[in-house]
Amino acid sequence: MHSGSRTQCTGRYLVMIGLAVASAVGGSQAVANDSVNTGYFGGVAIMGYDTVAYFTEGKATKGSDKISYEWMGTPWHFANNKHREMFMSEPLKYAPQYGGYCAGEVSGGSVTVNIDPEAFKIVEGKLYLMYDKADAEGFAAHPADTVAKADAKWPKVAADLELDQYH
């Protein structure tokens, strides 16, 4: 897996608690945090790509800043209103795993902010984004192992990111 610049992210379980709280107070009013990958300077989830399009089109599709929805304190862009509505009704179904950070990196206990929107895999109905196509190929060779490792390491990686955002 890539060993370049790294950042850290909020725990999957903390995210789930945050989602429950966000839903209770109106969905889009969640406090901004690092649980969603917004890149170095973008401030937009997964580099502005339409997360629903990965499922409906089977490819990376750039979203529009004119068709957006704020979820988990972060704007998400969509290619069309239908995708936006689909995401609004079931964000957990369409949101990438591990906040959109590279699944391979998370499986190694760290993250990189960089992702290649073209490097992705959908496994058992879940979207996994990768640093690059080589990571996507490595993931595809052993998806169950990578997911099991990433699931086990995500809470600590995520907690580290939560702490890091206050430094």
Tab-separated table of N, CA and C in Angstrom:
chain	number	residue	atom	x	y	z
A	1	MET	N	0.825	-1.180	0.000
A	1	MET	CA	0.000	0.000	0.000
A	1	MET	C	0.868	1.243	0.000
A	2	HIS	N	0.299	2.365	-0.367
A	2	HIS	CA	1.042	3.615	-0.479
A	2	HIS	C	1.533	4.067	0.883
A	3	SER	N	2.723	4.580	0.935
A	3	SER	CA	3.271	5.019	2.211
A	3	SER	C	3.582	6.511	2.204
A	4	GLY	N	2.903	7.286	1.352
A	4	GLY	CA	3.145	8.722	1.259
A	4	GLY	C	2.526	9.466	2.424
A	5	SER	N	2.201	10.736	2.206
A	5	SER	CA	1.666	11.559	3.277
A	5	SER	C	0.384	10.954	3.819
A	6	ARG	N	0.229	11.066	5.096
A	6	ARG	CA	-0.895	10.428	5.771
A	6	ARG	C	-1.654	11.457	6.610
A	7	THR	N	-2.900	11.196	6.812
A	7	THR	CA	-3.680	11.906	7.809
A	7	THR	C	-4.470	10.846	8.542
A	8	GLN	N	-5.310	11.219	9.453
A	8	GLN	CA	-6.044	10.230	10.228
A	8	GLN	C	-7.527	10.550	10.185
A	9	CYS	N	-8.387	9.635	10.586
A	9	CYS	CA	-9.823	9.846	10.452
A	9	CYS	C	-10.631	9.363	11.652
A	10	THR	N	-11.891	9.768	11.720
A	10	THR	CA	-12.772	9.467	12.835
A	10	THR	C	-13.308	8.053	12.765
A	11	GLY	N	-13.518	7.401	13.895
A	11	GLY	CA	-13.923	5.991	13.959
A	11	GLY	C	-15.264	5.691	13.340
A	12	ARG	N	-15.338	4.512	12.721
A	12	ARG	CA	-16.585	4.067	12.103
A	12	ARG	C	-17.709	4.091	13.138
A	13	TYR	N	-17.418	3.654	14.351
A	13	TYR	CA	-18.451	3.623	15.377
A	13	TYR	C	-18.813	5.023	15.826
A	14	LEU	N	-17.845	5.911	15.920
A	14	LEU	CA	-18.144	7.297	16.238
A	14	LEU	C	-18.970	7.927	15.130
A	15	VAL	N	-18.671	7.554	13.905
A	15	VAL	CA	-19.435	8.063	12.769
A	15	VAL	C	-20.890	7.623	12.891
A	16	MET	N	-21.096	6.366	13.228
A	16	MET	CA	-22.463	5.860	13.355
A	16	MET	C	-23.215	6.612	14.453
A	17	ILE	N	-22.548	6.877	15.576
A	17	ILE	CA	-23.177	7.649	16.649
A	17	ILE	C	-23.485	9.052	16.138
A	18	GLY	N	-22.524	9.635	15.429
A	18	GLY	CA	-22.728	10.964	14.863
A	18	GLY	C	-23.896	11.007	13.900
A	19	LEU	N	-24.040	9.948	13.115
A	19	LEU	CA	-25.160	9.882	12.174
A	19	LEU	C	-26.485	9.836	12.911
A	20	ALA	N	-26.527	9.070	13.980
A	20	ALA	CA	-27.756	8.977	14.761
A	20	ALA	C	-28.113	10.343	15.335
A	21	VAL	N	-27.129	11.042	15.882
A	21	VAL	CA	-27.358	12.373	16.428
A	21	VAL	C	-27.766	13.332	15.314
A	22	ALA	N	-27.058	13.269	14.186
A	22	ALA	CA	-27.370	14.155	13.064
A	22	ALA	C	-28.792	13.934	12.575
A	23	SER	N	-29.214	12.678	12.502
A	23	SER	CA	-30.573	12.380	12.063
A	23	SER	C	-31.584	12.965	13.031
A	24	ALA	N	-31.279	12.879	14.312
A	24	ALA	CA	-32.192	13.377	15.330
A	24	ALA	C	-32.342	14.893	15.265
A	25	VAL	N	-31.297	15.597	14.815
A	25	VAL	CA	-31.360	17.052	14.776
A	25	VAL	C	-31.529	17.607	13.367
A	26	GLY	N	-31.849	16.754	12.419
A	26	GLY	CA	-32.154	17.271	11.096
A	26	GLY	C	-31.206	16.875	9.996
A	27	GLY	N	-30.389	15.891	10.210
A	27	GLY	CA	-29.565	15.346	9.139
A	27	GLY	C	-28.373	16.181	8.757
A	28	SER	N	-28.586	17.314	8.162
A	28	SER	CA	-27.458	18.058	7.608
A	28	SER	C	-26.816	19.004	8.610
A	29	GLN	N	-27.242	18.986	9.859
A	29	GLN	CA	-26.706	19.919	10.827
A	29	GLN	C	-25.582	19.328	11.661
A	30	ALA	N	-25.010	18.232	11.230
A	30	ALA	CA	-23.922	17.611	11.986
A	30	ALA	C	-22.710	18.529	12.018
A	31	VAL	N	-21.940	18.405	13.082
A	31	VAL	CA	-20.720	19.187	13.225
A	31	VAL	C	-19.681	18.676	12.237
A	32	ALA	N	-18.998	19.581	11.580
A	32	ALA	CA	-17.958	19.178	10.628
A	32	ALA	C	-16.835	18.462	11.361
A	33	ASN	N	-16.316	17.408	10.751
A	33	ASN	CA	-15.184	16.679	11.316
A	33	ASN	C	-14.412	16.041	10.181
A	34	ASP	N	-13.376	15.305	10.525
A	34	ASP	CA	-12.526	14.700	9.508
A	34	ASP	C	-12.959	13.295	9.128
A	35	SER	N	-14.161	12.892	9.487
A	35	SER	CA	-14.605	11.540	9.167
A	35	SER	C	-14.931	11.373	7.691
A	36	VAL	N	-15.005	12.471	6.969
A	36	VAL	CA	-15.243	12.425	5.530
A	36	VAL	C	-14.026	13.022	4.833
A	37	ASN	N	-13.488	12.299	3.879
A	37	ASN	CA	-12.311	12.739	3.150
A	37	ASN	C	-12.675	13.898	2.225
A	38	THR	N	-12.125	15.067	2.512
A	38	THR	CA	-12.359	16.242	1.672
A	38	THR	C	-11.085	16.684	0.959
A	39	GLY	N	-10.066	15.860	0.981
A	39	GLY	CA	-8.809	16.202	0.320
A	39	GLY	C	-8.074	17.289	1.076
A	40	TYR	N	-7.027	17.779	0.462
A	40	TYR	CA	-6.219	18.806	1.119
A	40	TYR	C	-6.884	20.168	1.126
A	41	PHE	N	-7.489	20.569	0.016
A	41	PHE	CA	-7.996	21.927	-0.080
A	41	PHE	C	-9.442	22.014	-0.550
A	42	GLY	N	-10.027	20.912	-0.964
A	42	GLY	CA	-11.333	20.942	-1.606
A	42	GLY	C	-12.506	21.286	-0.722
A	43	GLY	N	-12.537	20.773	0.499
A	43	GLY	CA	-13.667	21.015	1.367
A	43	GLY	C	-14.941	20.327	0.919
A	44	VAL	N	-14.829	19.417	-0.055
A	44	VAL	CA	-15.976	18.697	-0.605
A	44	VAL	C	-15.694	17.206	-0.489
A	45	ALA	N	-16.707	16.446	-0.144
A	45	ALA	CA	-16.540	14.997	-0.002
A	45	ALA	C	-16.043	14.369	-1.294
A	46	ILE	N	-15.168	13.436	-1.162
A	46	ILE	CA	-14.573	12.606	-2.220
A	46	ILE	C	-14.280	13.371	-3.512
A	47	MET	N	-13.643	14.518	-3.325
A	47	MET	CA	-13.153	15.344	-4.443
A	47	MET	C	-14.274	15.814	-5.375
A	48	GLY	N	-15.494	15.885	-4.866
A	48	GLY	CA	-16.610	16.375	-5.660
A	48	GLY	C	-17.238	15.356	-6.588
A	49	TYR	N	-16.853	14.088	-6.434
A	49	TYR	CA	-17.435	13.047	-7.283
A	49	TYR	C	-18.772	12.597	-6.707
A	50	ASP	N	-19.648	12.154	-7.587
A	50	ASP	CA	-20.999	11.700	-7.245
A	50	ASP	C	-20.922	10.273	-6.712
A	51	THR	N	-21.110	10.113	-5.402
A	51	THR	CA	-20.991	8.792	-4.786
A	51	THR	C	-22.076	7.826	-5.259
A	52	VAL	N	-23.247	8.331	-5.608
A	52	VAL	CA	-24.330	7.471	-6.093
A	52	VAL	C	-23.999	6.921	-7.479
A	53	ALA	N	-23.324	7.708	-8.298
A	53	ALA	CA	-22.987	7.277	-9.664
A	53	ALA	C	-22.102	6.035	-9.681
A	54	TYR	N	-21.295	5.836	-8.659
A	54	TYR	CA	-20.492	4.612	-8.611
A	54	TYR	C	-21.406	3.388	-8.674
A	55	PHE	N	-22.568	3.488	-8.050
A	55	PHE	CA	-23.513	2.371	-8.020
A	55	PHE	C	-24.390	2.331	-9.268
A	56	THR	N	-24.882	3.487	-9.706
A	56	THR	CA	-25.828	3.504	-10.824
A	56	THR	C	-25.154	3.482	-12.188
A	57	GLU	N	-23.979	4.088	-12.300
A	57	GLU	CA	-23.269	4.168	-13.577
A	57	GLU	C	-22.088	3.204	-13.644
A	58	GLY	N	-21.633	2.748	-12.487
A	58	GLY	CA	-20.483	1.852	-12.445
A	58	GLY	C	-19.164	2.532	-12.756
A	59	LYS	N	-19.139	3.861	-12.592
A	59	LYS	CA	-17.906	4.597	-12.874
A	59	LYS	C	-17.871	5.884	-12.057
A	60	ALA	N	-16.676	6.461	-11.983
A	60	ALA	CA	-16.499	7.745	-11.315
A	60	ALA	C	-17.100	8.836	-12.192
A	61	THR	N	-17.963	9.650	-11.599
A	61	THR	CA	-18.633	10.722	-12.320
A	61	THR	C	-18.545	11.990	-11.487
A	62	LYS	N	-18.027	13.036	-12.059
A	62	LYS	CA	-17.895	14.305	-11.346
A	62	LYS	C	-19.275	14.871	-11.043
A	63	GLY	N	-19.458	15.333	-9.809
A	63	GLY	CA	-20.697	15.976	-9.419
A	63	GLY	C	-20.636	17.471	-9.700
A	64	SER	N	-21.741	18.140	-9.460
A	64	SER	CA	-21.837	19.580	-9.680
A	64	SER	C	-21.999	20.292	-8.345
A	65	ASP	N	-21.314	21.418	-8.186
A	65	ASP	CA	-21.485	22.178	-6.947
A	65	ASP	C	-22.876	22.809	-6.870
A	66	LYS	N	-23.603	22.800	-7.976
A	66	LYS	CA	-24.967	23.318	-7.993
A	66	LYS	C	-25.984	22.276	-7.533
A	67	ILE	N	-25.556	21.020	-7.471
A	67	ILE	CA	-26.428	19.936	-7.005
A	67	ILE	C	-25.697	19.272	-5.841
A	68	SER	N	-25.914	19.806	-4.660
A	68	SER	CA	-25.170	19.306	-3.509
A	68	SER	C	-26.083	19.109	-2.307
A	69	TYR	N	-25.536	18.434	-1.325
A	69	TYR	CA	-26.245	18.155	-0.079
A	69	TYR	C	-25.198	18.072	1.019
A	70	GLU	N	-25.452	18.735	2.137
A	70	GLU	CA	-24.514	18.671	3.245
A	70	GLU	C	-24.894	17.520	4.167
A	71	TRP	N	-23.946	16.617	4.356
A	71	TRP	CA	-24.137	15.453	5.226
A	71	TRP	C	-22.863	15.268	6.028
A	72	MET	N	-22.994	15.052	7.305
A	72	MET	CA	-21.857	14.909	8.214
A	72	MET	C	-20.968	16.147	8.176
A	73	GLY	N	-21.599	17.302	8.023
A	73	GLY	CA	-20.870	18.554	8.041
A	73	GLY	C	-20.051	18.828	6.801
A	74	THR	N	-20.297	18.072	5.737
A	74	THR	CA	-19.495	18.172	4.517
A	74	THR	C	-20.399	18.214	3.293
A	75	PRO	N	-20.128	19.095	2.327
A	75	PRO	CA	-20.906	19.085	1.090
A	75	PRO	C	-20.559	17.873	0.218
A	76	TRP	N	-21.583	17.262	-0.332
A	76	TRP	CA	-21.451	16.152	-1.287
A	76	TRP	C	-22.048	16.640	-2.593
A	77	HIS	N	-21.354	16.426	-3.689
A	77	HIS	CA	-21.829	16.868	-5.005
A	77	HIS	C	-22.389	15.686	-5.794
A	78	PHE	N	-23.358	15.987	-6.654
A	78	PHE	CA	-24.029	14.954	-7.445
A	78	PHE	C	-24.157	15.404	-8.893
A	79	ALA	N	-24.213	14.435	-9.776
A	79	ALA	CA	-24.321	14.718	-11.208
A	79	ALA	C	-25.731	15.147	-11.595
A	80	ASN	N	-26.724	14.731	-10.818
A	80	ASN	CA	-28.106	15.090	-11.124
A	80	ASN	C	-28.945	15.056	-9.849
A	81	ASN	N	-30.145	15.621	-9.927
A	81	ASN	CA	-31.024	15.701	-8.758
A	81	ASN	C	-31.478	14.332	-8.274
A	82	LYS	N	-31.670	13.398	-9.201
A	82	LYS	CA	-32.091	12.055	-8.801
A	82	LYS	C	-31.053	11.427	-7.873
A	83	HIS	N	-29.776	11.552	-8.217
A	83	HIS	CA	-28.721	10.993	-7.366
A	83	HIS	C	-28.693	11.686	-6.007
A	84	ARG	N	-28.894	12.987	-6.016
A	84	ARG	CA	-28.935	13.735	-4.756
A	84	ARG	C	-30.068	13.222	-3.872
A	85	GLU	N	-31.234	13.029	-4.446
A	85	GLU	CA	-32.382	12.537	-3.686
A	85	GLU	C	-32.143	11.118	-3.175
A	86	MET	N	-31.519	10.283	-3.993
A	86	MET	CA	-31.210	8.914	-3.564
A	86	MET	C	-30.267	8.942	-2.362
A	87	PHE	N	-29.258	9.796	-2.417
A	87	PHE	CA	-28.309	9.912	-1.310
A	87	PHE	C	-28.993	10.460	-0.066
A	88	MET	N	-29.820	11.475	-0.235
A	88	MET	CA	-30.518	12.071	0.903
A	88	MET	C	-31.377	11.046	1.627
A	89	SER	N	-31.993	10.129	0.885
A	89	SER	CA	-32.874	9.148	1.514
A	89	SER	C	-32.117	7.983	2.144
A	90	GLU	N	-30.917	7.664	1.642
A	90	GLU	CA	-30.137	6.537	2.180
A	90	GLU	C	-28.632	6.815	2.115
A	91	PRO	N	-28.152	7.794	2.866
A	91	PRO	CA	-26.730	8.139	2.753
A	91	PRO	C	-25.788	6.991	3.104
A	92	LEU	N	-26.138	6.176	4.068
A	92	LEU	CA	-25.247	5.073	4.446
A	92	LEU	C	-25.138	4.012	3.358
A	93	LYS	N	-26.148	3.914	2.524
A	93	LYS	CA	-26.105	2.959	1.417
A	93	LYS	C	-25.083	3.391	0.367
A	94	TYR	N	-24.957	4.699	0.153
A	94	TYR	CA	-24.127	5.208	-0.935
A	94	TYR	C	-22.780	5.788	-0.506
A	95	ALA	N	-22.660	6.204	0.726
A	95	ALA	CA	-21.396	6.808	1.175
A	95	ALA	C	-20.284	5.769	1.126
A	96	PRO	N	-19.090	6.178	0.723
A	96	PRO	CA	-17.977	5.226	0.699
A	96	PRO	C	-17.581	4.804	2.109
A	97	GLN	N	-17.040	3.627	2.211
A	97	GLN	CA	-16.574	3.116	3.491
A	97	GLN	C	-15.366	3.932	3.962
A	98	TYR	N	-15.179	3.963	5.249
A	98	TYR	CA	-14.032	4.642	5.873
A	98	TYR	C	-13.967	6.116	5.493
A	99	GLY	N	-15.138	6.731	5.348
A	99	GLY	CA	-15.193	8.156	5.069
A	99	GLY	C	-14.635	8.572	3.722
A	100	GLY	N	-14.417	7.606	2.829
A	100	GLY	CA	-13.859	7.923	1.519
A	100	GLY	C	-12.338	7.913	1.486
A	101	TYR	N	-11.727	7.487	2.582
A	101	TYR	CA	-10.271	7.320	2.593
A	101	TYR	C	-9.936	5.978	1.951
A	102	CYS	N	-8.701	5.820	1.529
A	102	CYS	CA	-8.255	4.599	0.854
A	102	CYS	C	-8.422	3.385	1.760
A	103	ALA	N	-9.209	2.420	1.303
A	103	ALA	CA	-9.466	1.208	2.092
A	103	ALA	C	-8.182	0.431	2.361
A	104	GLY	N	-7.290	0.381	1.399
A	104	GLY	CA	-6.025	-0.319	1.584
A	104	GLY	C	-5.173	0.321	2.657
A	105	GLU	N	-5.143	1.639	2.686
A	105	GLU	CA	-4.383	2.350	3.713
A	105	GLU	C	-4.984	2.110	5.091
A	106	VAL	N	-6.314	2.170	5.182
A	106	VAL	CA	-6.974	1.927	6.466
A	106	VAL	C	-6.656	0.519	6.954
A	107	SER	N	-6.611	-0.452	6.039
A	107	SER	CA	-6.304	-1.835	6.443
A	107	SER	C	-4.902	-1.948	7.027
A	108	GLY	N	-4.025	-1.006	6.683
A	108	GLY	CA	-2.676	-0.972	7.237
A	108	GLY	C	-2.568	-0.112	8.482
A	109	GLY	N	-3.684	0.481	8.904
A	109	GLY	CA	-3.696	1.257	10.137
A	109	GLY	C	-3.452	2.745	9.969
A	110	SER	N	-3.544	3.253	8.744
A	110	SER	CA	-3.342	4.683	8.515
A	110	SER	C	-4.210	5.123	7.337
A	111	VAL	N	-4.119	6.390	6.992
A	111	VAL	CA	-4.856	6.883	5.823
A	111	VAL	C	-4.006	7.879	5.057
A	112	THR	N	-4.371	8.068	3.817
A	112	THR	CA	-3.843	9.156	3.004
A	112	THR	C	-5.041	9.942	2.491
A	113	VAL	N	-4.903	11.244	2.446
A	113	VAL	CA	-5.991	12.080	1.953
A	113	VAL	C	-6.179	11.875	0.456
A	114	ASN	N	-5.094	11.583	-0.229
A	114	ASN	CA	-5.175	11.395	-1.676
A	114	ASN	C	-5.959	10.138	-2.031
A	115	ILE	N	-6.877	10.286	-2.964
A	115	ILE	CA	-7.559	9.147	-3.580
A	115	ILE	C	-7.619	9.419	-5.072
A	116	ASP	N	-7.736	8.364	-5.832
A	116	ASP	CA	-7.992	8.472	-7.262
A	116	ASP	C	-9.446	8.064	-7.444
A	117	PRO	N	-10.346	8.995	-7.777
A	117	PRO	CA	-11.757	8.649	-7.912
A	117	PRO	C	-12.025	7.513	-8.894
A	118	GLU	N	-11.105	7.305	-9.835
A	118	GLU	CA	-11.253	6.213	-10.798
A	118	GLU	C	-10.862	4.864	-10.191
A	119	ALA	N	-10.195	4.873	-9.050
A	119	ALA	CA	-9.723	3.643	-8.397
A	119	ALA	C	-10.695	3.278	-7.282
A	120	PHE	N	-11.634	2.415	-7.596
A	120	PHE	CA	-12.668	2.046	-6.627
A	120	PHE	C	-13.108	0.612	-6.864
A	121	LYS	N	-13.747	0.062	-5.859
A	121	LYS	CA	-14.371	-1.258	-5.967
A	121	LYS	C	-15.662	-1.216	-5.169
A	122	ILE	N	-16.663	-1.911	-5.678
A	122	ILE	CA	-17.895	-2.121	-4.924
A	122	ILE	C	-17.936	-3.599	-4.586
A	123	VAL	N	-17.983	-3.890	-3.306
A	123	VAL	CA	-17.994	-5.268	-2.819
A	123	VAL	C	-19.160	-5.414	-1.851
A	124	GLU	N	-20.013	-6.380	-2.120
A	124	GLU	CA	-21.184	-6.648	-1.282
A	124	GLU	C	-21.987	-5.373	-1.022
A	125	GLY	N	-22.152	-4.577	-2.082
A	125	GLY	CA	-22.974	-3.377	-1.998
A	125	GLY	C	-22.339	-2.201	-1.286
A	126	LYS	N	-21.028	-2.261	-1.040
A	126	LYS	CA	-20.343	-1.164	-0.358
A	126	LYS	C	-19.233	-0.620	-1.245
A	127	LEU	N	-19.104	0.712	-1.230
A	127	LEU	CA	-18.116	1.403	-2.049
A	127	LEU	C	-16.811	1.586	-1.282
A	128	TYR	N	-15.717	1.175	-1.917
A	128	TYR	CA	-14.379	1.347	-1.352
A	128	TYR	C	-13.557	2.168	-2.336
A	129	LEU	N	-13.002	3.278	-1.869
A	129	LEU	CA	-12.143	4.118	-2.692
A	129	LEU	C	-10.685	3.806	-2.379
A	130	MET	N	-9.815	4.057	-3.361
A	130	MET	CA	-8.401	3.701	-3.224
A	130	MET	C	-7.503	4.879	-3.580
A	131	TYR	N	-6.272	4.783	-3.127
A	131	TYR	CA	-5.245	5.781	-3.426
A	131	TYR	C	-4.954	5.827	-4.924
A	132	ASP	N	-4.821	4.655	-5.527
A	132	ASP	CA	-4.542	4.588	-6.959
A	132	ASP	C	-4.993	3.233	-7.505
A	133	LYS	N	-4.818	3.039	-8.793
A	133	LYS	CA	-5.283	1.797	-9.422
A	133	LYS	C	-4.514	0.581	-8.932
A	134	ALA	N	-3.255	0.753	-8.552
A	134	ALA	CA	-2.487	-0.370	-7.997
A	134	ALA	C	-3.097	-0.824	-6.672
A	135	ASP	N	-3.518	0.130	-5.832
A	135	ASP	CA	-4.195	-0.234	-4.587
A	135	ASP	C	-5.519	-0.937	-4.883
A	136	ALA	N	-6.237	-0.464	-5.902
A	136	ALA	CA	-7.506	-1.097	-6.270
A	136	ALA	C	-7.285	-2.538	-6.716
A	137	GLU	N	-6.209	-2.780	-7.454
A	137	GLU	CA	-5.897	-4.145	-7.887
A	137	GLU	C	-5.524	-5.021	-6.693
A	138	GLY	N	-4.746	-4.474	-5.761
A	138	GLY	CA	-4.398	-5.216	-4.552
A	138	GLY	C	-5.630	-5.536	-3.726
A	139	PHE	N	-6.532	-4.576	-3.631
A	139	PHE	CA	-7.780	-4.781	-2.909
A	139	PHE	C	-8.597	-5.882	-3.583
A	140	ALA	N	-8.691	-5.831	-4.902
A	140	ALA	CA	-9.488	-6.805	-5.652
A	140	ALA	C	-8.960	-8.223	-5.492
A	141	ALA	N	-7.658	-8.363	-5.262
A	141	ALA	CA	-7.068	-9.693	-5.101
A	141	ALA	C	-7.502	-10.357	-3.794
A	142	HIS	N	-7.749	-9.558	-2.762
A	142	HIS	CA	-8.109	-10.100	-1.443
A	142	HIS	C	-9.110	-9.177	-0.739
A	143	PRO	N	-10.289	-8.959	-1.316
A	143	PRO	CA	-11.202	-7.982	-0.720
A	143	PRO	C	-11.649	-8.334	0.696
A	144	ALA	N	-11.965	-9.592	0.952
A	144	ALA	CA	-12.448	-9.960	2.289
A	144	ALA	C	-11.380	-9.720	3.350
A	145	ASP	N	-10.139	-10.073	3.047
A	145	ASP	CA	-9.046	-9.853	3.999
A	145	ASP	C	-8.817	-8.366	4.236
A	146	THR	N	-8.806	-7.594	3.152
A	146	THR	CA	-8.570	-6.155	3.279
A	146	THR	C	-9.672	-5.500	4.091
A	147	VAL	N	-10.926	-5.848	3.809
A	147	VAL	CA	-12.052	-5.265	4.539
A	147	VAL	C	-11.997	-5.669	6.012
A	148	ALA	N	-11.708	-6.925	6.302
A	148	ALA	CA	-11.628	-7.371	7.701
A	148	ALA	C	-10.551	-6.596	8.458
A	149	LYS	N	-9.395	-6.424	7.840
A	149	LYS	CA	-8.308	-5.671	8.488
A	149	LYS	C	-8.699	-4.203	8.660
A	150	ALA	N	-9.276	-3.620	7.618
A	150	ALA	CA	-9.669	-2.211	7.689
A	150	ALA	C	-10.764	-1.996	8.724
A	151	ASP	N	-11.745	-2.892	8.767
A	151	ASP	CA	-12.807	-2.778	9.771
A	151	ASP	C	-12.229	-2.823	11.182
A	152	ALA	N	-11.250	-3.691	11.393
A	152	ALA	CA	-10.635	-3.826	12.718
A	152	ALA	C	-9.811	-2.589	13.086
A	153	LYS	N	-9.171	-1.974	12.108
A	153	LYS	CA	-8.271	-0.849	12.396
A	153	LYS	C	-8.946	0.515	12.323
A	154	TRP	N	-10.089	0.589	11.651
A	154	TRP	CA	-10.763	1.876	11.453
A	154	TRP	C	-11.072	2.605	12.757
A	155	PRO	N	-11.574	1.963	13.796
A	155	PRO	CA	-11.877	2.728	15.013
A	155	PRO	C	-10.665	3.485	15.576
A	156	LYS	N	-9.505	2.868	15.617
A	156	LYS	CA	-8.314	3.554	16.139
A	156	LYS	C	-7.840	4.635	15.177
A	157	VAL	N	-7.791	4.306	13.898
A	157	VAL	CA	-7.373	5.299	12.901
A	157	VAL	C	-8.300	6.508	12.989
A	158	ALA	N	-9.578	6.242	13.085
A	158	ALA	CA	-10.573	7.297	13.141
A	158	ALA	C	-10.443	8.121	14.413
A	159	ALA	N	-10.238	7.460	15.529
A	159	ALA	CA	-10.072	8.175	16.793
A	159	ALA	C	-8.829	9.058	16.748
A	160	ASP	N	-7.769	8.568	16.139
A	160	ASP	CA	-6.550	9.369	16.001
A	160	ASP	C	-6.827	10.634	15.197
A	161	LEU	N	-7.618	10.515	14.154
A	161	LEU	CA	-7.941	11.680	13.343
A	161	LEU	C	-8.776	12.662	14.145
A	162	GLU	N	-9.708	12.153	14.900
A	162	GLU	CA	-10.554	13.000	15.742
A	162	GLU	C	-9.677	13.831	16.672
A	163	LEU	N	-8.687	13.216	17.272
A	163	LEU	CA	-7.783	13.935	18.166
A	163	LEU	C	-6.900	14.900	17.389
A	164	ASP	N	-6.454	14.490	16.213
A	164	ASP	CA	-5.532	15.286	15.416
A	164	ASP	C	-6.155	16.592	14.939
A	165	GLN	N	-7.458	16.624	14.737
A	165	GLN	CA	-8.066	17.839	14.206
A	165	GLN	C	-8.005	18.996	15.199
A	166	TYR	N	-7.675	18.719	16.461
A	166	TYR	CA	-7.584	19.777	17.467
A	166	TYR	C	-6.155	20.256	17.687
A	167	HIS	N	-5.179	19.736	16.964
A	167	HIS	CA	-3.778	20.161	17.119
A	167	HIS	C	-3.466	21.320	16.219
